[in-house]
């Protein structure tokens, strides 16, 4: 069922409501009435897509701090499985439109947040910034991305980096490659991908559509450079230009080195192929760092990482951010959750387990991993650009169209010229 457009949702009516009821039951939300919002009670339903594995471990760490800070409240897990919110976002939208908001939900800082603001689905929480002392705790440019017309609509929990290659040193050595080699460009990288191909191992592991869009954004960034990549989102780079054609040709070549079973997998499966020594390289956001840690891979003999070739010095950014929905059944409980999310203690515990870095500038990161220390440094010195696949660069409707066009292309249902014009049309809106 495709629940993407608002119109189709309105038309669905009772169907969506029934689906909603089922979901509430699954998540253990026993709130009696969800229509008015603003009431208090012990249960706080937190809606995310951190349902399993290392992502759930990150959420659990945050819940641990919440339980300490708010022992009178009870966390209710409203997580819906599927990386990058691939299933959660549609279901969330159906709930919001059916008047069944969770108490708080995960969104991305940037254009995605604007969707919820435009639809009047989330509330201004700037008062909480004053109350919890958050105004100076976050970098000013991050606050800017969360602010619209002077109002702030969410509390960020973290900063993730999207343009990271994760690799298996053992598979590289088997292919005669130096694990310490650096690749300046996609062309350089292709030489290494060819060498791995010769061994019979998978050169580059990838998973279902959203991970292919994630790969696409990093290839666009590598091929175009930061400025022209940014121009894709503000209209100053022409999607029909020959530079974009070259970038898409690079994407096509790179996809040729990936595993055939990709469409049936989610990101942890593709990361696992690196851990298991079945694949050489994987491009994924640094939530993968948490998956390596969970698998006991902690040293450079176990795994290595570097910016996607051609993107050194650029930090492809996204931030998870928690909201106060209009009609939240337990507003006071949601505010307590936002207090924990924004606290230095909450950010330290959550990010250490999640692979990301705190959005706060003053959280204690002394025991973070070497990868995370490198990300903290890069965040402070690199050029920052916005992630496409994770809501920073475009509204949800645009991303959905980009995803459909990408899936058609990578499954052979469209050619490169069609792909390029479909991407141009998606972003033009
Ligand atoms: C991103 C989210 C990350 C991580 C990832 C994979 O969209 O911001 O926190 O969960 O999806 O599911």
Short mmCIF file of C-alpha atoms and ligand atoms in Angstrom, two decimals:
data_model
loop_
_atom_site.label_atom_id
_atom_site.label_comp_id
_atom_site.label_asym_id
_atom_site.label_seq_id
_atom_site.Cartn_x
_atom_site.Cartn_y
_atom_site.Cartn_z
CA UNK A 1 0.00 0.00 0.00
CA UNK A 2 1.40 3.36 -0.96
CA UNK A 3 0.45 5.96 1.65
CA UNK A 4 2.61 8.74 0.34
CA UNK A 5 0.29 11.45 -0.85
CA UNK A 6 -1.85 13.45 1.45
CA UNK A 7 -4.78 13.09 -0.94
CA UNK A 8 -4.65 9.33 -0.98
CA UNK A 9 -4.47 9.36 2.79
CA UNK A 10 -7.55 11.53 3.09
CA UNK A 11 -9.32 9.17 0.74
CA UNK A 12 -8.26 6.19 2.80
CA UNK A 13 -10.12 7.51 5.82
CA UNK A 14 -11.36 4.59 7.86
CA UNK A 15 -8.69 2.26 6.49
CA UNK A 16 -5.95 4.48 7.83
CA UNK A 17 -7.70 4.74 11.17
CA UNK A 18 -7.94 0.95 11.43
CA UNK A 19 -4.27 0.59 10.58
CA UNK A 20 -3.51 3.15 13.25
CA UNK A 21 -5.40 1.28 15.91
CA UNK A 22 -3.47 -1.86 15.08
CA UNK A 23 -0.19 -0.01 15.37
CA UNK A 24 -1.03 1.50 18.71
CA UNK A 25 -1.85 -1.92 20.05
CA UNK A 26 1.48 -3.30 18.76
CA UNK A 27 3.50 -0.53 20.32
CA UNK A 28 1.86 -0.98 23.67
CA UNK A 29 0.35 2.49 23.70
CA UNK A 30 -2.58 2.22 26.06
CA UNK A 31 -3.55 5.90 26.01
CA UNK A 32 -7.31 6.09 26.18
CA UNK A 33 -7.85 9.19 24.12
CA UNK A 34 -5.62 10.70 21.51
CA UNK A 35 -7.78 13.46 20.20
CA UNK A 36 -7.24 16.43 22.46
CA UNK A 37 -3.56 16.30 23.33
CA UNK A 38 -1.99 17.97 26.31
CA UNK A 39 -2.97 15.49 29.04
CA UNK A 40 -0.47 14.02 31.48
CA UNK A 41 0.11 10.38 32.40
CA UNK A 42 2.99 8.04 32.98
CA UNK A 43 3.28 6.66 29.43
CA UNK A 44 5.29 8.44 26.77
CA UNK A 45 5.16 6.93 23.29
CA UNK A 46 8.37 7.65 21.38
CA UNK A 47 8.10 6.94 17.64
CA UNK A 48 11.36 6.10 15.81
CA UNK A 49 12.69 3.56 13.31
CA UNK A 50 15.39 2.37 15.69
CA UNK A 51 13.75 -1.01 16.12
CA UNK A 52 16.63 -3.49 16.18
CA UNK A 53 20.37 -4.14 16.46
CA UNK A 54 22.79 -1.28 17.05
CA UNK A 55 20.09 1.34 16.42
CA UNK A 56 17.94 -0.10 19.19
CA UNK A 57 21.04 -0.19 21.42
CA UNK A 58 21.38 3.56 20.83
CA UNK A 59 17.73 4.13 21.69
CA UNK A 60 18.07 1.92 24.78
CA UNK A 61 20.99 4.06 25.99
CA UNK A 62 18.83 7.17 25.66
CA UNK A 63 15.95 5.46 27.44
CA UNK A 64 18.34 4.57 30.27
CA UNK A 65 19.04 8.28 30.84
CA UNK A 66 15.32 9.10 30.47
CA UNK A 67 14.47 6.57 33.18
CA UNK A 68 17.05 8.11 35.51
CA UNK A 69 15.96 11.68 34.84
CA UNK A 70 12.21 10.96 34.85
CA UNK A 71 11.55 7.88 37.03
CA UNK A 72 7.86 8.78 37.24
CA UNK A 73 7.37 8.32 33.49
CA UNK A 74 7.21 5.18 31.39
CA UNK A 75 8.86 4.98 27.96
CA UNK A 76 6.63 3.27 25.39
CA UNK A 77 8.49 2.05 22.33
CA UNK A 78 6.65 3.07 19.12
CA UNK A 79 9.50 1.98 16.82
CA UNK A 80 8.66 0.80 13.29
CA UNK A 81 11.42 -1.28 11.64
CA UNK A 82 13.04 -0.25 8.34
CA UNK A 83 16.28 1.69 7.87
CA UNK A 84 16.09 5.45 7.24
CA UNK A 85 12.42 5.38 8.19
CA UNK A 86 11.61 3.57 4.94
CA UNK A 87 8.44 2.12 6.52
CA UNK A 88 8.07 4.42 9.53
CA UNK A 89 7.54 7.72 7.75
CA UNK A 90 4.47 6.59 5.78
CA UNK A 91 2.95 4.99 8.86
CA UNK A 92 3.65 8.08 10.94
CA UNK A 93 1.95 10.25 8.34
CA UNK A 94 -1.12 8.02 8.40
CA UNK A 95 -1.27 8.29 12.18
CA UNK A 96 -0.84 12.06 12.19
CA UNK A 97 -3.58 12.47 9.63
CA UNK A 98 -5.89 10.16 11.53
CA UNK A 99 -5.42 12.27 14.71
CA UNK A 100 -3.40 9.54 16.40
CA UNK A 101 -0.10 11.32 17.02
CA UNK A 102 2.52 9.61 19.16
CA UNK A 103 3.79 11.74 22.06
CA UNK A 104 7.00 12.50 20.16
CA UNK A 105 8.57 11.32 16.92
CA UNK A 106 11.95 11.21 15.21
CA UNK A 107 12.43 13.48 12.20
CA UNK A 108 15.42 14.92 10.35
CA UNK A 109 16.67 18.46 10.71
CA UNK A 110 16.29 20.43 7.49
CA UNK A 111 13.78 20.18 4.65
CA UNK A 112 12.00 17.11 6.04
CA UNK A 113 11.07 19.03 9.20
CA UNK A 114 9.55 21.72 7.00
CA UNK A 115 6.99 19.16 5.77
CA UNK A 116 5.63 18.69 9.28
CA UNK A 117 5.73 22.44 9.95
CA UNK A 118 3.82 23.23 6.75
CA UNK A 119 1.20 20.62 7.61
CA UNK A 120 0.88 22.12 11.14
CA UNK A 121 1.72 18.70 12.60
CA UNK A 122 4.38 19.83 15.07
CA UNK A 123 4.60 22.55 17.70
CA UNK A 124 7.05 25.36 18.32
CA UNK A 125 9.30 24.23 21.18
CA UNK A 126 11.42 27.39 21.50
CA UNK A 127 10.12 27.87 25.06
CA UNK A 128 11.72 24.55 25.95
CA UNK A 129 15.06 25.81 24.61
CA UNK A 130 14.90 28.58 27.21
CA UNK A 131 13.55 26.30 29.94
CA UNK A 132 16.19 23.58 29.40
CA UNK A 133 19.06 25.97 28.60
CA UNK A 134 19.48 24.60 25.05
CA UNK A 135 19.84 27.85 23.12
CA UNK A 136 23.62 28.05 23.47
CA UNK A 137 24.21 24.32 23.72
CA UNK A 138 23.91 23.64 19.96
CA UNK A 139 25.95 25.14 17.10
CA UNK A 140 24.22 28.24 15.68
CA UNK A 141 24.02 26.86 12.12
CA UNK A 142 22.28 23.72 13.40
CA UNK A 143 19.73 25.86 15.26
CA UNK A 144 19.23 27.77 11.98
CA UNK A 145 18.29 24.54 10.21
CA UNK A 146 15.71 23.85 12.91
CA UNK A 147 14.25 27.35 12.96
CA UNK A 148 11.47 28.70 10.79
CA UNK A 149 10.18 32.25 11.15
CA UNK A 150 11.77 32.54 14.57
CA UNK A 151 10.28 29.30 15.90
CA UNK A 152 12.23 26.10 16.69
CA UNK A 153 10.39 22.87 16.02
CA UNK A 154 12.49 20.06 17.44
CA UNK A 155 15.39 19.03 19.66
CA UNK A 156 18.31 17.37 17.82
CA UNK A 157 19.77 14.21 19.35
CA UNK A 158 22.85 13.79 17.17
CA UNK A 159 24.88 14.54 14.05
CA UNK A 160 25.48 11.72 11.55
CA UNK A 161 27.86 11.72 8.61
CA UNK A 162 26.62 10.07 5.40
CA UNK A 163 29.69 10.10 3.11
CA UNK A 164 31.70 7.30 4.69
CA UNK A 165 33.18 4.17 3.08
CA UNK A 166 33.55 1.18 5.42
CA UNK A 167 35.90 -1.56 4.27
CA UNK A 168 37.29 -4.99 5.13
CA UNK A 169 41.13 -4.91 5.27
CA UNK A 170 41.20 -8.72 4.85
CA UNK A 171 39.23 -8.61 1.60
CA UNK A 172 41.36 -5.73 0.30
CA UNK A 173 44.57 -7.65 1.04
CA UNK A 174 43.17 -10.74 -0.65
CA UNK A 175 42.73 -8.56 -3.75
CA UNK A 176 46.33 -7.32 -3.49
CA UNK A 177 45.23 -3.88 -2.29
CA UNK A 178 46.83 -1.81 0.46
CA UNK A 179 44.23 -1.18 3.19
CA UNK A 180 45.91 2.16 3.84
CA UNK A 181 45.57 3.32 0.23
CA UNK A 182 43.63 6.52 -0.36
CA UNK A 183 41.38 7.04 -3.34
CA UNK A 184 41.22 10.58 -4.65
CA UNK A 185 38.34 10.08 -7.04
CA UNK A 186 35.68 7.63 -8.17
CA UNK A 187 38.00 6.69 -11.08
CA UNK A 188 40.78 5.72 -8.63
CA UNK A 189 38.30 3.74 -6.61
CA UNK A 190 37.09 1.83 -9.66
CA UNK A 191 40.60 0.38 -10.11
CA UNK A 192 40.30 -1.10 -6.59
CA UNK A 193 36.74 -2.31 -7.22
CA UNK A 194 38.01 -4.13 -10.31
CA UNK A 195 40.75 -5.83 -8.28
CA UNK A 196 38.20 -7.11 -5.77
CA UNK A 197 35.93 -8.28 -8.57
CA UNK A 198 38.75 -10.59 -9.71
CA UNK A 199 38.71 -12.40 -6.35
CA UNK A 200 35.04 -13.34 -6.64
CA UNK A 201 34.11 -11.31 -3.54
CA UNK A 202 31.57 -8.49 -3.73
CA UNK A 203 33.44 -5.21 -4.41
CA UNK A 204 30.73 -2.94 -2.96
CA UNK A 205 27.85 -4.08 -0.77
CA UNK A 206 24.56 -2.22 -0.92
CA UNK A 207 21.00 -2.96 0.14
CA UNK A 208 17.47 -1.84 -0.70
CA UNK A 209 16.41 1.35 -2.52
CA UNK A 210 17.10 3.91 0.22
CA UNK A 211 20.70 2.70 0.56
CA UNK A 212 21.06 3.06 -3.23
CA UNK A 213 19.80 6.65 -2.95
CA UNK A 214 22.32 7.12 -0.15
CA UNK A 215 25.06 5.85 -2.48
CA UNK A 216 23.73 8.08 -5.28
CA UNK A 217 23.97 11.21 -3.13
CA UNK A 218 27.60 10.51 -2.26
CA UNK A 219 28.47 9.86 -5.93
CA UNK A 220 26.76 13.15 -6.88
CA UNK A 221 28.76 14.90 -4.14
CA UNK A 222 32.01 13.30 -5.31
CA UNK A 223 31.44 14.00 -8.99
CA UNK A 224 30.06 17.54 -8.69
CA UNK A 225 31.90 18.88 -5.63
CA UNK A 226 30.25 20.51 -2.62
CA UNK A 227 29.17 23.73 -4.28
CA UNK A 228 27.45 22.19 -7.30
CA UNK A 229 25.98 19.45 -5.08
CA UNK A 230 24.40 22.18 -2.92
CA UNK A 231 23.18 23.80 -6.13
CA UNK A 232 21.11 20.67 -6.86
CA UNK A 233 18.83 21.69 -3.96
CA UNK A 234 18.64 25.46 -4.47
CA UNK A 235 18.18 25.39 -8.24
CA UNK A 236 21.61 26.75 -9.15
CA UNK A 237 22.85 23.41 -10.55
CA UNK A 238 20.96 22.20 -13.61
CA UNK A 239 19.82 18.60 -13.16
CA UNK A 240 19.79 18.22 -16.96
CA UNK A 241 23.46 19.35 -17.31
CA UNK A 242 26.25 17.20 -18.73
CA UNK A 243 27.99 17.31 -15.30
CA UNK A 244 25.01 15.56 -13.75
CA UNK A 245 24.98 13.07 -16.65
CA UNK A 246 28.63 12.24 -15.85
CA UNK A 247 27.78 11.84 -12.16
CA UNK A 248 24.92 9.47 -13.01
CA UNK A 249 27.21 7.51 -15.33
CA UNK A 250 29.58 7.12 -12.36
CA UNK A 251 26.66 5.90 -10.27
CA UNK A 252 25.75 3.37 -12.97
CA UNK A 253 29.33 2.08 -13.08
CA UNK A 254 29.56 1.86 -9.29
CA UNK A 255 26.22 0.03 -9.05
CA UNK A 256 27.72 -2.55 -11.45
CA UNK A 257 30.05 -3.65 -8.64
CA UNK A 258 27.28 -4.33 -6.10
CA UNK A 259 25.61 -7.51 -4.87
CA UNK A 260 22.67 -8.87 -6.92
CA UNK A 261 20.53 -9.60 -3.85
CA UNK A 262 20.60 -5.94 -2.79
CA UNK A 263 16.88 -5.17 -3.09
CA UNK A 264 15.95 -7.74 -0.44
CA UNK A 265 18.40 -6.38 2.15
CA UNK A 266 18.49 -3.49 4.64
CA UNK A 267 21.61 -1.58 5.70
CA UNK A 268 22.70 -3.93 8.53
CA UNK A 269 22.88 -6.81 6.02
CA UNK A 270 25.20 -4.83 3.73
CA UNK A 271 27.38 -3.81 6.70
CA UNK A 272 27.43 -7.43 7.86
CA UNK A 273 28.97 -8.42 4.50
CA UNK A 274 31.98 -6.28 5.42
CA UNK A 275 32.13 -7.74 8.94
CA UNK A 276 31.92 -11.28 7.52
CA UNK A 277 34.57 -10.66 4.84
CA UNK A 278 32.17 -11.22 1.95
CA UNK A 279 32.48 -7.71 0.52
CA UNK A 280 35.29 -5.16 0.34
CA UNK A 281 33.54 -1.80 0.58
CA UNK A 282 30.22 -0.36 1.77
CA UNK A 283 29.01 3.24 1.69
CA UNK A 284 26.83 4.04 4.68
CA UNK A 285 26.19 6.69 7.30
CA UNK A 286 28.13 6.39 10.51
CA UNK A 287 25.38 4.48 12.28
CA UNK A 288 27.43 1.64 10.69
CA UNK A 289 30.14 2.45 13.27
CA UNK A 290 27.75 1.19 15.95
CA UNK A 291 27.14 -2.04 14.02
CA UNK A 292 30.89 -2.71 13.79
CA UNK A 293 31.25 -2.03 17.52
CA UNK A 294 28.32 -4.33 18.30
CA UNK A 295 30.00 -7.10 16.27
CA UNK A 296 33.23 -6.65 18.26
CA UNK A 297 35.07 -5.02 15.33
CA UNK A 298 37.07 -2.26 16.98
CA UNK A 299 40.55 -2.12 15.47
CA UNK A 300 41.95 -1.19 12.01
CA UNK A 301 42.59 -4.91 11.44
CA UNK A 302 38.84 -5.49 11.69
CA UNK A 303 37.54 -2.59 9.58
CA UNK A 304 38.64 0.70 8.11
CA UNK A 305 36.80 3.86 7.09
CA UNK A 306 37.43 6.91 4.94
CA UNK A 307 35.38 9.60 3.18
CA UNK A 308 33.77 8.51 -0.09
CA UNK A 309 36.50 9.07 -2.75
CA UNK A 310 36.42 12.66 -3.96
CA UNK A 311 34.61 13.93 -0.82
CA UNK A 312 37.48 14.41 1.66
CA UNK A 313 37.01 17.68 3.53
CA UNK A 314 33.23 17.57 3.05
CA UNK A 315 30.84 16.41 5.78
CA UNK A 316 27.56 15.14 4.29
CA UNK A 317 25.37 15.92 7.25
CA UNK A 318 22.10 14.78 8.80
CA UNK A 319 20.63 15.09 12.29
CA UNK A 320 17.88 13.16 14.00
CA UNK A 321 15.62 15.51 15.87
CA UNK A 322 12.65 14.90 18.18
CA UNK A 323 9.39 16.79 17.90
CA UNK A 324 6.34 17.75 19.93
CA UNK A 325 3.41 16.76 17.68
CA UNK A 326 0.18 18.72 17.62
CA UNK A 327 -2.25 16.54 19.56
CA UNK A 328 0.41 14.60 21.49
CA UNK A 329 -1.62 12.66 24.08
CA UNK A 330 0.99 13.21 26.79
CA UNK A 331 2.54 16.60 26.15
CA UNK A 332 4.22 16.84 29.54
CA UNK A 333 5.75 13.40 29.04
CA UNK A 334 6.92 14.40 25.55
CA UNK A 335 8.56 17.52 26.97
CA UNK A 336 10.36 15.35 29.53
CA UNK A 337 11.64 13.16 26.65
CA UNK A 338 12.84 16.28 24.81
CA UNK A 339 14.62 17.41 27.98
CA UNK A 340 16.51 14.10 28.10
CA UNK A 341 17.28 14.21 24.35
CA UNK A 342 18.72 17.70 24.71
CA UNK A 343 20.67 17.04 27.92
CA UNK A 344 24.45 16.63 27.88
CA UNK A 345 24.06 13.28 29.66
CA UNK A 346 21.46 12.01 27.17
CA UNK A 347 23.53 13.10 24.18
CA UNK A 348 26.70 11.48 25.51
CA UNK A 349 25.04 8.13 26.26
CA UNK A 350 22.99 8.00 23.06
CA UNK A 351 25.72 9.03 20.63
CA UNK A 352 28.39 6.82 22.10
CA UNK A 353 26.12 3.85 21.35
CA UNK A 354 24.78 5.17 18.02
CA UNK A 355 28.06 5.91 16.16
CA UNK A 356 27.10 9.56 15.73
CA UNK A 357 28.40 12.63 17.53
CA UNK A 358 26.49 14.84 19.96
CA UNK A 359 24.68 17.84 18.53
CA UNK A 360 25.54 19.61 21.79
CA UNK A 361 28.97 21.13 21.86
CA UNK A 362 29.55 20.41 25.57
CA UNK A 363 28.70 16.68 25.92
CA UNK A 364 31.49 14.48 27.28
CA UNK A 365 32.95 12.55 24.33
CA UNK A 366 36.24 11.51 25.93
CA UNK A 367 35.39 7.80 25.75
CA UNK A 368 34.04 7.89 22.16
CA UNK A 369 35.64 5.60 19.54
CA UNK A 370 38.52 6.67 17.26
CA UNK A 371 36.05 6.90 14.35
CA UNK A 372 33.79 9.20 16.37
CA UNK A 373 36.76 11.36 17.41
CA UNK A 374 37.59 11.75 13.71
CA UNK A 375 33.98 12.72 12.96
CA UNK A 376 34.01 15.32 15.75
CA UNK A 377 37.11 16.84 14.21
CA UNK A 378 35.69 16.76 10.68
CA UNK A 379 32.41 18.34 11.83
CA UNK A 380 34.45 21.23 13.21
CA UNK A 381 36.57 21.80 10.11
CA UNK A 382 34.87 20.37 6.99
CA UNK A 383 32.49 21.98 4.51
CA UNK A 384 28.96 20.91 5.58
CA UNK A 385 26.42 19.75 2.98
CA UNK A 386 22.93 18.30 3.44
CA UNK A 387 22.01 14.65 2.98
CA UNK A 388 19.40 13.75 0.36
CA UNK A 389 18.52 10.27 1.61
CA UNK A 390 18.04 11.47 5.19
CA UNK A 391 15.76 14.45 4.96
CA UNK A 392 18.23 17.32 5.23
CA UNK A 393 18.18 18.43 1.58
CA UNK A 394 14.63 17.90 0.30
CA UNK A 395 11.04 17.43 1.48
CA UNK A 396 9.75 13.87 1.89
CA UNK A 397 7.67 14.02 -1.32
CA UNK A 398 10.80 14.85 -3.37
CA UNK A 399 12.79 12.09 -1.74
CA UNK A 400 9.99 9.61 -2.46
CA UNK A 401 10.08 10.53 -6.15
CA UNK A 402 13.88 10.34 -6.24
CA UNK A 403 13.65 6.90 -4.63
CA UNK A 404 11.10 5.68 -7.18
CA UNK A 405 13.27 6.93 -10.07
CA UNK A 406 16.38 5.31 -8.54
CA UNK A 407 14.64 1.99 -8.05
CA UNK A 408 13.43 1.99 -11.66
CA UNK A 409 16.94 2.70 -12.87
CA UNK A 410 18.77 0.16 -10.71
CA UNK A 411 16.26 -2.59 -11.51
CA UNK A 412 16.69 -1.96 -15.24
CA UNK A 413 13.23 -0.46 -15.77
CA UNK A 414 14.60 2.86 -17.06
CA UNK A 415 17.68 4.09 -18.90
CA UNK A 416 20.09 6.80 -17.79
CA UNK A 417 18.44 9.60 -19.78
CA UNK A 418 15.04 8.75 -18.30
CA UNK A 419 16.59 8.52 -14.83
CA UNK A 420 18.14 11.96 -15.21
CA UNK A 421 14.92 13.62 -16.37
CA UNK A 422 12.92 11.88 -13.62
CA UNK A 423 15.37 13.19 -11.01
CA UNK A 424 15.13 16.69 -12.52
CA UNK A 425 11.32 16.51 -12.40
CA UNK A 426 11.33 15.19 -8.81
CA UNK A 427 13.44 18.06 -7.50
CA UNK A 428 11.60 20.69 -9.58
CA UNK A 429 8.44 19.53 -7.76
C1 LIG B 1 18.78 7.65 9.22
C2 LIG B 1 18.76 8.09 10.67
C3 LIG B 1 19.84 7.39 11.41
C4 LIG B 1 19.78 5.89 11.19
C5 LIG B 1 19.63 5.55 9.71
C6 LIG B 1 19.44 4.08 9.38
O1 LIG B 1 17.77 8.26 8.49
O2 LIG B 1 18.95 9.47 10.71
O3 LIG B 1 19.76 7.70 12.78
O4 LIG B 1 18.76 5.39 11.94
O5 LIG B 1 18.57 6.26 9.16
O6 LIG B 1 18.22 3.60 9.81
#
